[in-house]
């Protein structure tokens, strides 16, 4: 009897932890949309990619923006690879939250070819992460960019001044300063908050008991996206695909007729490894 009760209790707990089935709806933009609401073309998602671990998701849109998401439920239950090794039964749906976004590409105009180059993101590919930073490639029709997304501390310098009641001014009509430090006085008594040791000020007997030196403080962290490399002028036709190699150092980019090999550290040169462009472009339809 006790075994049956334990089994029933286990089933009840399992049924309570299993999430209800998802209601799938097609959407190519973020956020909820009202019925009949017009969708801006720049908000339409044009590229999407999971990283190797499945904990991060990158999307690109027609407006040239890249938006990153981070999985939240993985922290509670461990990584998906570890759970699969333990034959864990997934009862919860993956949950992702907004991480950061940045403007990857801007619209350009090729004056030599009289060609408008859209900012639309064609592909996004994740690279190997290192030192707590995320790396990824993004491309529009002509230019590939290598991005580094890293969490940095926002540094602030605490206020540096002396106790205003202890400051004695020799060049300020012989009166002591009681209203705190001021900027730009006509007689040059205190030109800045950092100029208290000028010749116009004297130290009181015994010195200043409340001298405060500047201290760098960090109160919060923010994600910063920085473009490390720009790979351009290597494709005559629109880039439609990029792919990372397993060595973590090179990648390939492809247009309709050519495939180029790049080194992540070298943005000025690429190697053409496939070229199916015919001598006579009229023969292109026969390829």
mmCIF file of C-alpha atoms in Angstrom:
data_model
loop_
_atom_site.group_PDB
_atom_site.id
_atom_site.type_symbol
_atom_site.label_atom_id
_atom_site.label_comp_id
_atom_site.label_asym_id
_atom_site.label_seq_id
_atom_site.Cartn_x
_atom_site.Cartn_y
_atom_site.Cartn_z
ATOM 1 C CA UNK A 1 0.000 0.000 0.000
ATOM 2 C CA UNK A 2 2.791 2.359 0.831
ATOM 3 C CA UNK A 3 4.431 1.697 -2.538
ATOM 4 C CA UNK A 4 1.201 2.513 -4.377
ATOM 5 C CA UNK A 5 0.738 5.726 -2.417
ATOM 6 C CA UNK A 6 4.320 6.790 -3.151
ATOM 7 C CA UNK A 7 3.793 6.068 -6.836
ATOM 8 C CA UNK A 8 0.557 8.071 -6.895
ATOM 9 C CA UNK A 9 2.266 10.936 -5.100
ATOM 10 C CA UNK A 10 5.119 10.869 -7.609
ATOM 11 C CA UNK A 11 2.650 11.035 -10.488
ATOM 12 C CA UNK A 12 0.878 13.981 -8.881
ATOM 13 C CA UNK A 13 4.155 15.864 -8.456
ATOM 14 C CA UNK A 14 5.206 15.091 -12.023
ATOM 15 C CA UNK A 15 1.865 16.237 -13.409
ATOM 16 C CA UNK A 16 2.094 19.467 -11.449
ATOM 17 C CA UNK A 17 5.588 20.266 -12.790
ATOM 18 C CA UNK A 18 4.807 19.531 -16.438
ATOM 19 C CA UNK A 19 4.003 22.718 -18.293
ATOM 20 C CA UNK A 20 0.874 22.941 -20.422
ATOM 21 C CA UNK A 21 1.351 22.514 -24.191
ATOM 22 C CA UNK A 22 2.480 25.585 -26.077
ATOM 23 C CA UNK A 23 0.178 27.450 -28.404
ATOM 24 C CA UNK A 24 2.258 28.043 -31.529
ATOM 25 C CA UNK A 25 1.616 31.147 -33.596
ATOM 26 C CA UNK A 26 3.641 32.422 -36.528
ATOM 27 C CA UNK A 27 5.266 35.799 -35.938
ATOM 28 C CA UNK A 28 8.244 37.440 -37.605
ATOM 29 C CA UNK A 29 8.469 40.387 -35.207
ATOM 30 C CA UNK A 30 8.959 40.728 -31.460
ATOM 31 C CA UNK A 31 6.146 41.597 -29.087
ATOM 32 C CA UNK A 32 2.418 41.204 -29.183
ATOM 33 C CA UNK A 33 0.598 42.753 -32.114
ATOM 34 C CA UNK A 34 -2.968 43.942 -32.166
ATOM 35 C CA UNK A 35 -5.301 42.681 -34.860
ATOM 36 C CA UNK A 36 -4.821 44.849 -37.928
ATOM 37 C CA UNK A 37 -1.749 46.588 -36.507
ATOM 38 C CA UNK A 38 0.709 47.489 -39.225
ATOM 39 C CA UNK A 39 4.137 45.870 -38.974
ATOM 40 C CA UNK A 40 7.121 48.039 -39.803
ATOM 41 C CA UNK A 41 9.422 46.441 -42.347
ATOM 42 C CA UNK A 42 12.552 47.282 -40.317
ATOM 43 C CA UNK A 43 11.184 45.199 -37.404
ATOM 44 C CA UNK A 44 10.847 41.992 -39.427
ATOM 45 C CA UNK A 45 13.290 39.298 -38.283
ATOM 46 C CA UNK A 46 15.557 38.192 -41.133
ATOM 47 C CA UNK A 47 18.081 35.927 -39.345
ATOM 48 C CA UNK A 48 18.154 33.784 -36.224
ATOM 49 C CA UNK A 49 20.810 31.538 -34.661
ATOM 50 C CA UNK A 50 21.386 29.572 -31.435
ATOM 51 C CA UNK A 51 24.879 29.273 -30.045
ATOM 52 C CA UNK A 52 26.511 25.870 -29.573
ATOM 53 C CA UNK A 53 25.356 25.499 -25.973
ATOM 54 C CA UNK A 54 21.788 26.568 -26.676
ATOM 55 C CA UNK A 55 21.939 29.119 -23.863
ATOM 56 C CA UNK A 56 22.068 32.172 -26.140
ATOM 57 C CA UNK A 57 19.975 33.210 -29.098
ATOM 58 C CA UNK A 58 20.798 35.912 -31.652
ATOM 59 C CA UNK A 59 18.376 37.487 -34.096
ATOM 60 C CA UNK A 60 18.884 40.025 -36.856
ATOM 61 C CA UNK A 61 16.223 42.169 -38.492
ATOM 62 C CA UNK A 62 15.744 44.220 -41.628
ATOM 63 C CA UNK A 63 16.696 47.370 -39.742
ATOM 64 C CA UNK A 64 20.274 46.148 -39.281
ATOM 65 C CA UNK A 65 19.883 45.417 -35.573
ATOM 66 C CA UNK A 66 21.100 42.336 -33.707
ATOM 67 C CA UNK A 67 19.179 41.331 -30.575
ATOM 68 C CA UNK A 68 20.597 38.806 -28.106
ATOM 69 C CA UNK A 69 18.627 36.625 -25.702
ATOM 70 C CA UNK A 70 19.808 34.507 -22.775
ATOM 71 C CA UNK A 71 18.250 31.337 -21.464
ATOM 72 C CA UNK A 72 17.050 31.670 -17.899
ATOM 73 C CA UNK A 73 15.794 28.209 -16.909
ATOM 74 C CA UNK A 74 19.199 26.606 -17.625
ATOM 75 C CA UNK A 75 20.628 28.154 -14.476
ATOM 76 C CA UNK A 76 18.101 26.341 -12.296
ATOM 77 C CA UNK A 77 18.261 22.905 -13.909
ATOM 78 C CA UNK A 78 21.833 22.904 -15.232
ATOM 79 C CA UNK A 79 23.025 22.769 -18.815
ATOM 80 C CA UNK A 80 21.040 20.814 -21.361
ATOM 81 C CA UNK A 81 24.010 18.564 -22.166
ATOM 82 C CA UNK A 82 24.341 17.492 -18.516
ATOM 83 C CA UNK A 83 20.628 16.848 -18.223
ATOM 84 C CA UNK A 84 20.623 14.731 -21.382
ATOM 85 C CA UNK A 85 23.532 12.699 -20.013
ATOM 86 C CA UNK A 86 21.469 12.017 -16.873
ATOM 87 C CA UNK A 87 18.465 11.024 -19.000
ATOM 88 C CA UNK A 88 16.522 13.872 -17.448
ATOM 89 C CA UNK A 89 12.918 14.247 -18.579
ATOM 90 C CA UNK A 90 12.344 17.821 -19.698
ATOM 91 C CA UNK A 91 9.058 18.986 -18.285
ATOM 92 C CA UNK A 92 9.581 22.717 -18.774
ATOM 93 C CA UNK A 93 9.824 24.752 -21.915
ATOM 94 C CA UNK A 94 12.954 26.768 -22.523
ATOM 95 C CA UNK A 95 12.684 30.370 -21.394
ATOM 96 C CA UNK A 96 14.740 33.205 -22.840
ATOM 97 C CA UNK A 97 15.015 36.784 -21.714
ATOM 98 C CA UNK A 98 16.266 39.881 -23.472
ATOM 99 C CA UNK A 99 20.010 40.372 -22.987
ATOM 100 C CA UNK A 100 21.094 43.292 -25.194
ATOM 101 C CA UNK A 101 20.899 44.693 -28.709
ATOM 102 C CA UNK A 102 23.101 46.777 -30.973
ATOM 103 C CA UNK A 103 23.053 48.351 -34.414
ATOM 104 C CA UNK A 104 25.140 46.093 -36.614
ATOM 105 C CA UNK A 105 24.715 47.599 -40.093
ATOM 106 C CA UNK A 106 23.605 50.885 -41.585
ATOM 107 C CA UNK A 107 22.231 51.555 -45.102
ATOM 108 C CA UNK A 108 24.949 52.429 -47.593
ATOM 109 C CA UNK A 109 25.237 53.516 -51.204
ATOM 110 C CA UNK A 110 27.827 52.240 -53.676
ATOM 111 C CA UNK A 111 28.534 55.243 -55.892
ATOM 112 C CA UNK A 112 30.689 53.268 -58.333
ATOM 113 C CA UNK A 113 27.902 50.816 -59.093
ATOM 114 C CA UNK A 114 24.997 53.166 -58.241
ATOM 115 C CA UNK A 115 23.728 50.477 -55.904
ATOM 116 C CA UNK A 116 21.871 50.855 -52.630
ATOM 117 C CA UNK A 117 23.064 48.432 -49.952
ATOM 118 C CA UNK A 118 20.385 47.556 -47.421
ATOM 119 C CA UNK A 119 21.098 47.270 -43.716
ATOM 120 C CA UNK A 120 19.129 44.002 -43.522
ATOM 121 C CA UNK A 121 20.928 41.239 -41.625
ATOM 122 C CA UNK A 122 21.201 38.162 -43.849
ATOM 123 C CA UNK A 123 22.999 35.813 -41.449
ATOM 124 C CA UNK A 124 24.191 35.659 -37.845
ATOM 125 C CA UNK A 125 26.746 33.109 -36.680
ATOM 126 C CA UNK A 126 28.144 32.511 -33.191
ATOM 127 C CA UNK A 127 31.895 32.153 -32.660
ATOM 128 C CA UNK A 128 33.759 30.601 -29.756
ATOM 129 C CA UNK A 129 33.271 32.421 -26.458
ATOM 130 C CA UNK A 130 36.339 33.409 -24.453
ATOM 131 C CA UNK A 131 37.025 35.130 -21.127
ATOM 132 C CA UNK A 132 33.337 35.591 -20.390
ATOM 133 C CA UNK A 133 32.728 37.454 -23.666
ATOM 134 C CA UNK A 134 30.460 36.468 -26.544
ATOM 135 C CA UNK A 135 31.623 36.663 -30.170
ATOM 136 C CA UNK A 136 29.513 36.547 -33.292
ATOM 137 C CA UNK A 137 29.514 37.372 -36.994
ATOM 138 C CA UNK A 138 26.780 39.307 -38.760
ATOM 139 C CA UNK A 139 26.463 40.210 -42.419
ATOM 140 C CA UNK A 140 24.293 42.154 -44.799
ATOM 141 C CA UNK A 141 24.584 41.945 -48.593
ATOM 142 C CA UNK A 142 28.162 43.236 -48.779
ATOM 143 C CA UNK A 143 29.881 43.571 -45.393
ATOM 144 C CA UNK A 144 30.635 41.050 -42.642
ATOM 145 C CA UNK A 145 31.312 42.277 -39.096
ATOM 146 C CA UNK A 146 32.883 40.536 -36.120
ATOM 147 C CA UNK A 147 31.338 41.550 -32.785
ATOM 148 C CA UNK A 148 32.442 41.160 -29.200
ATOM 149 C CA UNK A 149 29.775 41.448 -26.496
ATOM 150 C CA UNK A 150 31.172 41.756 -23.001
ATOM 151 C CA UNK A 151 29.884 42.691 -19.585
ATOM 152 C CA UNK A 152 31.708 45.724 -18.251
ATOM 153 C CA UNK A 153 31.478 47.521 -14.958
ATOM 154 C CA UNK A 154 30.259 51.113 -14.990
ATOM 155 C CA UNK A 155 32.984 53.019 -13.163
ATOM 156 C CA UNK A 156 32.190 56.152 -11.217
ATOM 157 C CA UNK A 157 34.576 58.440 -9.371
ATOM 158 C CA UNK A 158 33.319 59.389 -5.931
ATOM 159 C CA UNK A 159 33.266 63.067 -5.043
ATOM 160 C CA UNK A 160 36.663 64.456 -4.089
ATOM 161 C CA UNK A 161 36.634 67.602 -1.954
ATOM 162 C CA UNK A 162 37.601 68.976 1.425
ATOM 163 C CA UNK A 163 35.322 69.754 4.288
ATOM 164 C CA UNK A 164 33.941 73.120 3.229
ATOM 165 C CA UNK A 165 33.866 74.447 6.805
ATOM 166 C CA UNK A 166 37.621 73.903 7.157
ATOM 167 C CA UNK A 167 38.713 75.757 4.012
ATOM 168 C CA UNK A 168 40.365 79.141 4.662
ATOM 169 C CA UNK A 169 40.849 81.445 1.711
ATOM 170 C CA UNK A 170 43.693 83.936 1.555
ATOM 171 C CA UNK A 171 42.660 85.412 -1.750
ATOM 172 C CA UNK A 172 38.942 85.530 -1.158
ATOM 173 C CA UNK A 173 38.738 88.739 0.914
ATOM 174 C CA UNK A 174 40.078 86.861 3.978
ATOM 175 C CA UNK A 175 36.814 85.019 4.524
ATOM 176 C CA UNK A 176 36.367 81.323 4.947
ATOM 177 C CA UNK A 177 34.356 79.337 2.448
ATOM 178 C CA UNK A 178 31.191 77.985 4.006
ATOM 179 C CA UNK A 179 29.090 77.265 0.936
ATOM 180 C CA UNK A 180 31.291 74.500 -0.452
ATOM 181 C CA UNK A 181 33.555 74.505 -3.486
ATOM 182 C CA UNK A 182 32.661 76.758 -6.382
ATOM 183 C CA UNK A 183 33.874 76.859 -9.952
ATOM 184 C CA UNK A 184 35.332 79.759 -11.925
ATOM 185 C CA UNK A 185 35.626 82.482 -9.264
ATOM 186 C CA UNK A 186 36.766 85.843 -10.617
ATOM 187 C CA UNK A 187 39.927 86.017 -8.485
ATOM 188 C CA UNK A 188 40.907 82.430 -9.226
ATOM 189 C CA UNK A 189 40.323 81.298 -5.655
ATOM 190 C CA UNK A 190 39.029 77.827 -6.598
ATOM 191 C CA UNK A 191 38.927 77.060 -10.290
ATOM 192 C CA UNK A 192 37.798 73.475 -9.841
ATOM 193 C CA UNK A 193 36.914 70.895 -7.273
ATOM 194 C CA UNK A 194 40.394 69.412 -7.666
ATOM 195 C CA UNK A 195 42.420 72.607 -7.100
ATOM 196 C CA UNK A 196 42.295 72.998 -3.345
ATOM 197 C CA UNK A 197 46.081 72.931 -2.952
ATOM 198 C CA UNK A 198 46.664 76.143 -4.918
ATOM 199 C CA UNK A 199 48.584 79.128 -3.566
ATOM 200 C CA UNK A 200 45.319 80.926 -2.757
ATOM 201 C CA UNK A 201 44.452 78.475 0.035
ATOM 202 C CA UNK A 202 46.179 77.856 3.339
ATOM 203 C CA UNK A 203 45.955 74.900 5.678
ATOM 204 C CA UNK A 204 44.456 75.462 9.123
ATOM 205 C CA UNK A 205 46.513 74.507 12.178
ATOM 206 C CA UNK A 206 46.646 70.741 12.447
ATOM 207 C CA UNK A 207 45.686 70.223 8.785
ATOM 208 C CA UNK A 208 42.399 68.947 7.375
ATOM 209 C CA UNK A 209 40.867 66.124 9.415
ATOM 210 C CA UNK A 210 38.335 65.231 6.707
ATOM 211 C CA UNK A 211 40.377 65.075 3.514
ATOM 212 C CA UNK A 212 38.679 62.759 1.033
ATOM 213 C CA UNK A 213 40.643 61.358 -1.887
ATOM 214 C CA UNK A 214 38.956 60.203 -5.122
ATOM 215 C CA UNK A 215 37.866 56.578 -5.129
ATOM 216 C CA UNK A 216 36.756 54.670 -8.217
ATOM 217 C CA UNK A 217 33.538 52.858 -7.450
ATOM 218 C CA UNK A 218 31.578 50.397 -9.574
ATOM 219 C CA UNK A 219 27.888 50.076 -8.852
ATOM 220 C CA UNK A 220 26.436 48.218 -11.818
ATOM 221 C CA UNK A 221 27.333 46.243 -14.920
ATOM 222 C CA UNK A 222 26.321 46.812 -18.518
ATOM 223 C CA UNK A 223 26.760 44.866 -21.736
ATOM 224 C CA UNK A 224 28.885 46.569 -24.358
ATOM 225 C CA UNK A 225 29.015 45.464 -28.008
ATOM 226 C CA UNK A 226 32.169 46.396 -29.897
ATOM 227 C CA UNK A 227 32.945 45.758 -33.558
ATOM 228 C CA UNK A 228 36.382 44.158 -33.704
ATOM 229 C CA UNK A 229 36.740 43.434 -37.440
ATOM 230 C CA UNK A 230 35.049 44.477 -40.686
ATOM 231 C CA UNK A 231 35.377 42.152 -43.677
ATOM 232 C CA UNK A 232 34.393 44.029 -46.817
ATOM 233 C CA UNK A 233 35.034 44.411 -50.585
ATOM 234 C CA UNK A 234 35.388 40.686 -51.236
ATOM 235 C CA UNK A 235 32.052 39.889 -52.901
ATOM 236 C CA UNK A 236 30.701 41.303 -56.140
ATOM 237 C CA UNK A 237 27.323 39.719 -55.500
ATOM 238 C CA UNK A 238 25.091 39.625 -52.458
ATOM 239 C CA UNK A 239 26.346 37.555 -49.528
ATOM 240 C CA UNK A 240 23.756 34.929 -48.700
ATOM 241 C CA UNK A 241 25.588 32.734 -46.185
ATOM 242 C CA UNK A 242 28.470 32.642 -43.700
ATOM 243 C CA UNK A 243 29.713 29.652 -41.719
ATOM 244 C CA UNK A 244 32.327 29.163 -38.984
ATOM 245 C CA UNK A 245 34.943 26.445 -39.262
ATOM 246 C CA UNK A 246 35.650 23.966 -36.477
ATOM 247 C CA UNK A 247 39.155 25.378 -35.934
ATOM 248 C CA UNK A 248 37.639 28.510 -34.368
ATOM 249 C CA UNK A 249 39.977 30.700 -36.429
ATOM 250 C CA UNK A 250 38.485 30.820 -39.918
ATOM 251 C CA UNK A 251 35.116 31.129 -41.599
ATOM 252 C CA UNK A 252 33.701 31.104 -45.112
ATOM 253 C CA UNK A 253 31.339 33.507 -46.840
ATOM 254 C CA UNK A 254 29.337 32.759 -49.952
ATOM 255 C CA UNK A 255 27.450 34.695 -52.578
ATOM 256 C CA UNK A 256 25.661 33.305 -55.629
ATOM 257 C CA UNK A 257 28.883 32.502 -57.527
ATOM 258 C CA UNK A 258 31.853 32.564 -55.142
ATOM 259 C CA UNK A 259 32.942 31.217 -51.761
ATOM 260 C CA UNK A 260 35.709 32.988 -49.829
ATOM 261 C CA UNK A 261 37.794 31.792 -46.884
ATOM 262 C CA UNK A 262 38.631 34.293 -44.129
ATOM 263 C CA UNK A 263 40.802 34.350 -41.044
ATOM 264 C CA UNK A 264 39.049 36.012 -38.126
ATOM 265 C CA UNK A 265 42.159 38.041 -37.329
ATOM 266 C CA UNK A 266 42.714 39.277 -40.909
ATOM 267 C CA UNK A 267 40.066 41.538 -42.406
ATOM 268 C CA UNK A 268 42.047 42.888 -45.377
ATOM 269 C CA UNK A 269 42.463 39.653 -47.314
ATOM 270 C CA UNK A 270 40.461 36.548 -48.140
ATOM 271 C CA UNK A 271 41.093 33.466 -50.249
ATOM 272 C CA UNK A 272 38.727 32.478 -53.025
ATOM 273 C CA UNK A 273 38.139 28.724 -52.783
ATOM 274 C CA UNK A 274 35.139 28.307 -55.116
ATOM 275 C CA UNK A 275 34.392 30.353 -58.230
ATOM 276 C CA UNK A 276 31.673 29.263 -60.647
ATOM 277 C CA UNK A 277 31.390 32.566 -62.461
ATOM 278 C CA UNK A 278 31.501 31.852 -66.219
ATOM 279 C CA UNK A 279 33.627 33.865 -68.601
ATOM 280 C CA UNK A 280 30.502 34.832 -70.463
ATOM 281 C CA UNK A 281 27.733 35.844 -68.072
ATOM 282 C CA UNK A 282 25.167 34.823 -70.673
ATOM 283 C CA UNK A 283 26.177 31.218 -70.000
ATOM 284 C CA UNK A 284 25.160 31.574 -66.373
ATOM 285 C CA UNK A 285 21.755 30.032 -66.959
ATOM 286 C CA UNK A 286 23.425 26.810 -68.065
ATOM 287 C CA UNK A 287 25.189 26.229 -64.745
#
